[in-house]
PDB file of C-alpha atoms in Angstrom:
ATOM      1  CA  GLU A   1       0.403  11.387 -12.398  1.00 92.00           C
ATOM      2  CA  ILE A   2       3.876  10.289 -11.323  1.00 95.00           C
ATOM      3  CA  VAL A   3       4.974   6.886 -12.641  1.00 97.00           C
ATOM      4  CA  MET A   4       7.234   4.782 -10.438  1.00 98.00           C
ATOM      5  CA  THR A   5       9.500   2.261 -12.158  1.00 98.00           C
ATOM      6  CA  GLN A   6      11.361  -0.445 -10.259  1.00 98.00           C
ATOM      7  CA  SER A   7      14.282  -2.519 -11.489  1.00 95.00           C
ATOM      8  CA  PRO A   8      15.066  -5.287 -11.833  1.00 96.00           C
ATOM      9  CA  ALA A   9      11.754  -7.123 -11.814  1.00 97.00           C
ATOM     10  CA  THR A  10      13.459 -10.139 -10.255  1.00 97.00           C
ATOM     11  CA  LEU A  11      16.740 -10.287  -8.355  1.00 97.00           C
ATOM     12  CA  SER A  12      18.399 -13.627  -7.599  1.00 96.00           C
ATOM     13  CA  VAL A  13      20.689 -13.430  -4.584  1.00 95.00           C
ATOM     14  CA  SER A  14      22.417 -15.942  -2.336  1.00 94.00           C
ATOM     15  CA  PRO A  15      21.870 -15.727   1.442  1.00 94.00           C
ATOM     16  CA  GLY A  16      24.475 -13.472   3.031  1.00 94.00           C
ATOM     17  CA  GLU A  17      24.982 -11.472  -0.142  1.00 96.00           C
ATOM     18  CA  ARG A  18      24.085  -7.831  -0.740  1.00 96.00           C
ATOM     19  CA  ALA A  19      20.964  -6.852  -2.683  1.00 96.00           C
ATOM     20  CA  THR A  20      20.475  -3.505  -4.398  1.00 97.00           C
ATOM     21  CA  LEU A  21      17.015  -2.520  -5.634  1.00 98.00           C
ATOM     22  CA  SER A  22      16.273   0.566  -7.725  1.00 98.00           C
ATOM     23  CA  CYS A  23      13.250   2.834  -8.018  1.00 98.00           C
ATOM     24  CA  ARG A  24      12.852   5.715 -10.449  1.00 98.00           C
ATOM     25  CA  ALA A  25      10.178   8.410 -10.448  1.00 98.00           C
ATOM     26  CA  SER A  26       8.965  10.079 -13.661  1.00 97.00           C
ATOM     27  CA  GLN A  27       9.380  13.463 -11.951  1.00 97.00           C
ATOM     28  CA  SER A  28      10.885  14.644  -8.695  1.00 97.00           C
ATOM     29  CA  VAL A  29       9.257  13.367  -5.503  1.00 97.00           C
ATOM     30  CA  SER A  30      11.843  15.041  -3.257  1.00 97.00           C
ATOM     31  CA  SER A  31      12.467  12.586  -0.384  1.00 97.00           C
ATOM     32  CA  ASN A  32       8.832  11.541  -0.123  1.00 97.00           C
ATOM     33  CA  LEU A  33       9.527   7.925  -0.953  1.00 98.00           C
ATOM     34  CA  ALA A  34       8.743   4.751   0.982  1.00 98.00           C
ATOM     35  CA  TRP A  35       9.740   1.104   0.630  1.00 98.00           C
ATOM     36  CA  TYR A  36       7.567  -1.858   1.602  1.00 98.00           C
ATOM     37  CA  GLN A  37       8.208  -5.572   1.937  1.00 98.00           C
ATOM     38  CA  GLN A  38       5.499  -8.098   1.081  1.00 98.00           C
ATOM     39  CA  LYS A  39       5.656 -11.834   1.674  1.00 97.00           C
ATOM     40  CA  PRO A  40       3.210 -14.293   0.070  1.00 94.00           C
ATOM     41  CA  GLY A  41      -0.240 -14.139   1.635  1.00 94.00           C
ATOM     42  CA  GLN A  42       0.669 -11.180   3.821  1.00 97.00           C
ATOM     43  CA  ALA A  43      -0.008  -7.458   3.788  1.00 97.00           C
ATOM     44  CA  PRO A  44       2.821  -5.105   2.884  1.00 98.00           C
ATOM     45  CA  ARG A  45       5.051  -3.883   5.715  1.00 97.00           C
ATOM     46  CA  LEU A  46       6.641  -0.433   5.836  1.00 97.00           C
ATOM     47  CA  LEU A  47      10.439  -0.633   5.799  1.00 98.00           C
ATOM     48  CA  ILE A  48      11.692   2.840   4.885  1.00 98.00           C
ATOM     49  CA  TYR A  49      10.088   6.283   4.727  1.00 98.00           C
ATOM     50  CA  GLY A  50      11.476   9.681   3.862  1.00 97.00           C
ATOM     51  CA  ALA A  51      13.728   7.804   1.406  1.00 98.00           C
ATOM     52  CA  SER A  52      16.208   6.797   4.114  1.00 98.00           C
ATOM     53  CA  THR A  53      14.567   6.477   7.553  1.00 98.00           C
ATOM     54  CA  ARG A  54      13.947   2.961   8.812  1.00 97.00           C
ATOM     55  CA  ALA A  55      10.489   2.313  10.237  1.00 96.00           C
ATOM     56  CA  THR A  56      10.117   1.066  13.779  1.00 94.00           C
ATOM     57  CA  GLY A  57      11.563  -2.387  14.305  1.00 95.00           C
ATOM     58  CA  ILE A  58      13.253  -2.661  10.905  1.00 97.00           C
ATOM     59  CA  PRO A  59      16.749  -4.196  11.085  1.00 97.00           C
ATOM     60  CA  ALA A  60      19.789  -2.071  10.277  1.00 97.00           C
ATOM     61  CA  ARG A  61      20.674  -4.289   7.295  1.00 97.00           C
ATOM     62  CA  PHE A  62      17.934  -2.425   5.399  1.00 98.00           C
ATOM     63  CA  SER A  63      18.955   1.015   4.141  1.00 98.00           C
ATOM     64  CA  GLY A  64      17.479   3.506   1.722  1.00 98.00           C
ATOM     65  CA  SER A  65      19.066   6.322  -0.234  1.00 98.00           C
ATOM     66  CA  GLY A  66      18.341   8.827  -2.958  1.00 98.00           C
ATOM     67  CA  SER A  67      16.227  11.898  -3.610  1.00 97.00           C
ATOM     68  CA  GLY A  68      14.474  13.532  -6.508  1.00 97.00           C
ATOM     69  CA  THR A  69      13.920  10.799  -9.071  1.00 98.00           C
ATOM     70  CA  GLU A  70      16.431   8.054  -8.227  1.00 98.00           C
ATOM     71  CA  PHE A  71      16.205   5.832  -5.158  1.00 98.00           C
ATOM     72  CA  THR A  72      17.874   2.691  -3.874  1.00 98.00           C
ATOM     73  CA  LEU A  73      16.996   0.084  -1.264  1.00 98.00           C
ATOM     74  CA  THR A  74      19.984  -1.940  -0.070  1.00 98.00           C
ATOM     75  CA  ILE A  75      19.840  -5.111   1.983  1.00 97.00           C
ATOM     76  CA  SER A  76      23.398  -5.533   3.224  1.00 93.00           C
ATOM     77  CA  SER A  77      23.385  -9.273   3.995  1.00 93.00           C
ATOM     78  CA  LEU A  78      20.310 -11.189   2.928  1.00 95.00           C
ATOM     79  CA  GLN A  79      18.671 -13.381   5.530  1.00 95.00           C
ATOM     80  CA  SER A  80      16.220 -16.163   4.727  1.00 92.00           C
ATOM     81  CA  GLU A  81      13.297 -14.011   5.907  1.00 94.00           C
ATOM     82  CA  ASP A  82      14.200 -11.228   3.449  1.00 96.00           C
ATOM     83  CA  PHE A  83      13.187 -13.142   0.334  1.00 93.00           C
ATOM     84  CA  ALA A  84      10.039 -11.299  -0.664  1.00 97.00           C
ATOM     85  CA  VAL A  85       8.654  -8.662  -3.031  1.00 98.00           C
ATOM     86  CA  TYR A  86       9.650  -5.046  -2.429  1.00 98.00           C
ATOM     87  CA  TYR A  87       7.648  -2.008  -3.539  1.00 98.00           C
ATOM     88  CA  CYS A  88       8.555   1.658  -3.628  1.00 98.00           C
ATOM     89  CA  GLN A  89       5.853   4.325  -3.282  1.00 98.00           C
ATOM     90  CA  GLN A  90       5.875   8.090  -3.660  1.00 97.00           C
ATOM     91  CA  TYR A  91       3.748  10.317  -1.482  1.00 96.00           C
ATOM     92  CA  ASN A  92       4.848  13.685  -2.808  1.00 96.00           C
ATOM     93  CA  ASN A  93       1.946  14.044  -5.244  1.00 93.00           C
ATOM     94  CA  TRP A  94      -1.569  12.649  -5.669  1.00 88.00           C
ATOM     95  CA  PRO A  95      -2.197   9.843  -6.297  1.00 92.00           C
ATOM     96  CA  PRO A  96       0.326   8.097  -4.018  1.00 94.00           C
ATOM     97  CA  ASN A  97       1.561   5.614  -6.629  1.00 93.00           C
ATOM     98  CA  PHE A  98       3.500   2.404  -6.159  1.00 97.00           C
ATOM     99  CA  GLY A  99       6.173   0.886  -8.349  1.00 97.00           C
ATOM    100  CA  GLY A 100       5.616  -2.489  -9.958  1.00 97.00           C
ATOM    101  CA  GLY A 101       7.769  -4.316  -7.418  1.00 97.00           C
ATOM    102  CA  THR A 102      11.044  -6.262  -7.307  1.00 98.00           C
ATOM    103  CA  LYS A 103      10.973  -9.915  -6.320  1.00 98.00           C
ATOM    104  CA  VAL A 104      14.059 -10.959  -4.384  1.00 97.00           C
ATOM    105  CA  GLU A 105      14.501 -14.693  -4.769  1.00 95.00           C
ATOM    106  CA  ILE A 106      17.000 -17.248  -3.573  1.00 89.00           C
ATOM    107  CA  LYS A 107      19.809 -17.920  -6.007  1.00 87.00           C
TER     108      LYS A 107
ATOM    109  CA  GLN B   1      -1.748  -2.646  19.733  1.00 92.00           C
ATOM    110  CA  VAL B   2      -2.701  -0.855  16.531  1.00 94.00           C
ATOM    111  CA  GLN B   3      -4.895  -3.100  14.422  1.00 96.00           C
ATOM    112  CA  LEU B   4      -6.956  -2.864  11.252  1.00 98.00           C
ATOM    113  CA  VAL B   5      -9.340  -5.679  10.346  1.00 98.00           C
ATOM    114  CA  GLU B   6     -11.127  -5.751   6.991  1.00 98.00           C
ATOM    115  CA  SER B   7     -14.324  -7.654   6.249  1.00 97.00           C
ATOM    116  CA  GLY B   8     -17.064  -7.830   3.661  1.00 97.00           C
ATOM    117  CA  GLY B   9     -15.242  -9.408   0.740  1.00 96.00           C
ATOM    118  CA  GLY B  10     -16.670 -12.214  -1.341  1.00 97.00           C
ATOM    119  CA  VAL B  11     -17.772 -13.301  -4.794  1.00 97.00           C
ATOM    120  CA  VAL B  12     -20.108 -10.929  -6.639  1.00 97.00           C
ATOM    121  CA  GLN B  13     -21.453 -10.762 -10.185  1.00 97.00           C
ATOM    122  CA  PRO B  14     -20.399  -7.981 -12.557  1.00 97.00           C
ATOM    123  CA  GLY B  15     -22.538  -4.878 -12.164  1.00 97.00           C
ATOM    124  CA  ARG B  16     -23.489  -5.666  -8.569  1.00 98.00           C
ATOM    125  CA  SER B  17     -22.431  -3.921  -5.347  1.00 98.00           C
ATOM    126  CA  LEU B  18     -20.436  -4.771  -2.250  1.00 98.00           C
ATOM    127  CA  ARG B  19     -19.489  -2.863   0.898  1.00 98.00           C
ATOM    128  CA  LEU B  20     -16.192  -3.427   2.666  1.00 98.00           C
ATOM    129  CA  SER B  21     -15.514  -2.509   6.274  1.00 98.00           C
ATOM    130  CA  CYS B  22     -12.310  -1.890   8.192  1.00 98.00           C
ATOM    131  CA  ALA B  23     -12.471  -1.990  11.984  1.00 98.00           C
ATOM    132  CA  ALA B  24      -9.741  -0.006  13.708  1.00 98.00           C
ATOM    133  CA  SER B  25      -8.410  -0.407  17.236  1.00 97.00           C
ATOM    134  CA  GLY B  26      -5.425   0.601  19.360  1.00 95.00           C
ATOM    135  CA  PHE B  27      -5.251   4.212  18.206  1.00 94.00           C
ATOM    136  CA  THR B  28      -7.362   7.365  17.990  1.00 95.00           C
ATOM    137  CA  PHE B  29      -9.151   6.557  14.734  1.00 96.00           C
ATOM    138  CA  SER B  30     -10.756   9.993  14.430  1.00 95.00           C
ATOM    139  CA  SER B  31      -7.325  11.670  14.234  1.00 94.00           C
ATOM    140  CA  TYR B  32      -6.039   9.937  11.083  1.00 94.00           C
ATOM    141  CA  GLY B  33      -6.719   9.877   7.389  1.00 94.00           C
ATOM    142  CA  MET B  34      -7.434   6.392   6.086  1.00 96.00           C
ATOM    143  CA  HIS B  35      -6.858   4.741   2.717  1.00 97.00           C
ATOM    144  CA  TRP B  36      -7.914   1.749   0.686  1.00 98.00           C
ATOM    145  CA  VAL B  37      -5.264   0.009  -1.426  1.00 98.00           C
ATOM    146  CA  ARG B  38      -5.907  -3.037  -3.605  1.00 98.00           C
ATOM    147  CA  GLN B  39      -3.871  -5.803  -5.205  1.00 98.00           C
ATOM    148  CA  ALA B  40      -5.109  -7.889  -8.105  1.00 98.00           C
ATOM    149  CA  PRO B  41      -4.031 -11.553  -8.064  1.00 96.00           C
ATOM    150  CA  GLY B  42      -0.322 -11.791  -8.881  1.00 95.00           C
ATOM    151  CA  LYS B  43      -0.065  -8.043  -9.463  1.00 96.00           C
ATOM    152  CA  GLY B  44       1.270  -4.984  -7.697  1.00 96.00           C
ATOM    153  CA  LEU B  45      -0.302  -2.503  -5.311  1.00 97.00           C
ATOM    154  CA  GLU B  46      -2.824   0.084  -6.489  1.00 97.00           C
ATOM    155  CA  TRP B  47      -4.005   2.983  -4.353  1.00 97.00           C
ATOM    156  CA  VAL B  48      -7.813   3.260  -4.432  1.00 98.00           C
ATOM    157  CA  ALA B  49      -9.122   6.025  -2.179  1.00 97.00           C
ATOM    158  CA  VAL B  50      -8.464   8.255   0.828  1.00 96.00           C
ATOM    159  CA  ILE B  51     -10.656  10.002   3.359  1.00 96.00           C
ATOM    160  CA  TRP B  52      -9.563  12.782   5.667  1.00 95.00           C
ATOM    161  CA  TYR B  53      -9.640  12.221   9.434  1.00 94.00           C
ATOM    162  CA  ASP B  54     -12.959  14.068   9.743  1.00 95.00           C
ATOM    163  CA  GLY B  55     -14.452  12.898   6.458  1.00 94.00           C
ATOM    164  CA  SER B  56     -14.210  16.389   4.990  1.00 95.00           C
ATOM    165  CA  ASN B  57     -12.209  15.358   1.918  1.00 95.00           C
ATOM    166  CA  LYS B  58     -12.197  12.248  -0.224  1.00 96.00           C
ATOM    167  CA  TYR B  59     -10.105  11.376  -3.279  1.00 96.00           C
ATOM    168  CA  TYR B  60     -10.248   8.420  -5.635  1.00 96.00           C
ATOM    169  CA  ALA B  61      -8.155   6.681  -8.237  1.00 96.00           C
ATOM    170  CA  ASP B  62      -9.426   7.339 -11.761  1.00 96.00           C
ATOM    171  CA  SER B  63     -10.138   3.612 -12.140  1.00 96.00           C
ATOM    172  CA  VAL B  64     -12.844   3.699  -9.450  1.00 98.00           C
ATOM    173  CA  LYS B  65     -14.066   7.297  -9.550  1.00 97.00           C
ATOM    174  CA  GLY B  66     -17.850   7.503  -9.798  1.00 97.00           C
ATOM    175  CA  ARG B  67     -18.302   3.855  -8.792  1.00 98.00           C
ATOM    176  CA  PHE B  68     -16.668   3.579  -5.350  1.00 98.00           C
ATOM    177  CA  THR B  69     -17.391   5.681  -2.254  1.00 98.00           C
ATOM    178  CA  ILE B  70     -15.181   5.860   0.799  1.00 98.00           C
ATOM    179  CA  SER B  71     -16.706   6.819   4.148  1.00 98.00           C
ATOM    180  CA  ARG B  72     -16.067   6.492   7.844  1.00 98.00           C
ATOM    181  CA  ASP B  73     -17.924   6.380  11.160  1.00 97.00           C
ATOM    182  CA  ASN B  74     -15.623   7.765  13.829  1.00 97.00           C
ATOM    183  CA  SER B  75     -18.075   6.787  16.566  1.00 97.00           C
ATOM    184  CA  LYS B  76     -17.626   3.155  15.513  1.00 97.00           C
ATOM    185  CA  ASN B  77     -13.924   3.364  14.610  1.00 98.00           C
ATOM    186  CA  THR B  78     -14.789   1.952  11.201  1.00 98.00           C
ATOM    187  CA  LEU B  79     -13.828   2.740   7.619  1.00 98.00           C
ATOM    188  CA  TYR B  80     -15.988   1.710   4.672  1.00 98.00           C
ATOM    189  CA  LEU B  81     -15.705   1.251   0.918  1.00 98.00           C
ATOM    190  CA  GLN B  82     -18.965   1.080  -1.015  1.00 98.00           C
ATOM    191  CA  MET B  83     -18.274  -0.511  -4.378  1.00 98.00           C
ATOM    192  CA  ASN B  84     -20.952  -0.216  -7.075  1.00 98.00           C
ATOM    193  CA  SER B  85     -21.054  -1.319 -10.721  1.00 98.00           C
ATOM    194  CA  LEU B  86     -18.316  -3.835 -10.075  1.00 98.00           C
ATOM    195  CA  ARG B  87     -16.190  -5.091 -12.961  1.00 98.00           C
ATOM    196  CA  ALA B  88     -13.971  -8.128 -13.416  1.00 97.00           C
ATOM    197  CA  GLU B  89     -10.932  -5.853 -13.170  1.00 97.00           C
ATOM    198  CA  ASP B  90     -11.956  -4.895  -9.620  1.00 98.00           C
ATOM    199  CA  THR B  91     -11.064  -8.418  -8.508  1.00 98.00           C
ATOM    200  CA  ALA B  92      -8.373  -7.970  -5.865  1.00 98.00           C
ATOM    201  CA  VAL B  93      -7.412  -8.127  -2.231  1.00 98.00           C
ATOM    202  CA  TYR B  94      -8.503  -4.860  -0.642  1.00 98.00           C
ATOM    203  CA  TYR B  95      -6.431  -3.467   2.196  1.00 98.00           C
ATOM    204  CA  CYS B  96      -7.209  -0.559   4.489  1.00 98.00           C
ATOM    205  CA  ALA B  97      -4.154   1.385   5.560  1.00 97.00           C
ATOM    206  CA  LEU B  98      -3.255   4.120   7.994  1.00 95.00           C
ATOM    207  CA  VAL B  99      -0.987   7.020   7.166  1.00 93.00           C
ATOM    208  CA  GLY B 100       0.646   8.118  10.386  1.00 88.00           C
ATOM    209  CA  ALA B 101       3.499  10.359  11.407  1.00 89.00           C
ATOM    210  CA  THR B 102       5.761   8.915   8.705  1.00 90.00           C
ATOM    211  CA  ASP B 103       3.418  10.165   5.910  1.00 92.00           C
ATOM    212  CA  ALA B 104       3.691   6.656   4.447  1.00 95.00           C
ATOM    213  CA  PHE B 105       1.369   3.674   4.909  1.00 95.00           C
ATOM    214  CA  ASP B 106       2.423   2.734   8.446  1.00 93.00           C
ATOM    215  CA  ILE B 107      -0.187   0.139   9.284  1.00 95.00           C
ATOM    216  CA  TRP B 108      -2.067  -2.261   7.001  1.00 97.00           C
ATOM    217  CA  GLY B 109      -4.950  -4.610   7.602  1.00 98.00           C
ATOM    218  CA  GLN B 110      -4.742  -8.265   6.574  1.00 97.00           C
ATOM    219  CA  GLY B 111      -6.907  -7.643   3.504  1.00 98.00           C
ATOM    220  CA  THR B 112     -10.230  -8.955   2.226  1.00 98.00           C
ATOM    221  CA  MET B 113     -10.643 -10.670  -1.142  1.00 98.00           C
ATOM    222  CA  VAL B 114     -13.188  -9.428  -3.659  1.00 98.00           C
ATOM    223  CA  THR B 115     -13.897 -11.575  -6.699  1.00 98.00           C
ATOM    224  CA  VAL B 116     -16.084 -10.206  -9.485  1.00 98.00           C
ATOM    225  CA  SER B 117     -17.246 -13.060 -11.671  1.00 96.00           C
ATOM    226  CA  SER B 118     -20.387 -14.378 -13.288  1.00 93.00           C
TER     227      SER B 118
END
């Protein structure tokens, strides 16, 4: 089973600043990596798939990069609606595991 | 539009059973594999089970194998999760989710809360 590790657990950022979130896989998942955003009381929302492709309707300030075992989600200029928890998930192998999440909070 | 609506959650005693449902609309349900994903209070996301578009294959997380059964009725556009021998650690919000052309979880329901407590 592939283990997904996200860092940091919490990221404090001021509005307008750049946020960089990391996700590491215990073995290669190629580019089969997705990122989700979850706000309190809501279901997760797909942001990025294929490591770097934005899902429909996702703003361009969200970008994903990486392949193999190291991945990054970058939010170029944080807006108030971006403060949330972000999860990475691999779908290269069964089971399709999630990382533990990174909470992006207002600094 | 594409929509998934879960139901059937509630409070249940340890060892008892519960069946969750997920009603799908806005897409050709019988063409897509469907998943259940859960989230314990204050915790992260945990994949639970998947069923192929035609019901021919089913896979489960080790934590629920032998206790949970995923099924579907394509004539009713509905996904199910039969949960038996429930434990306190099964307490969570249960989401149904659709894997579409992206190969990721494109669409999620709003979730249904299951609480296992005496």
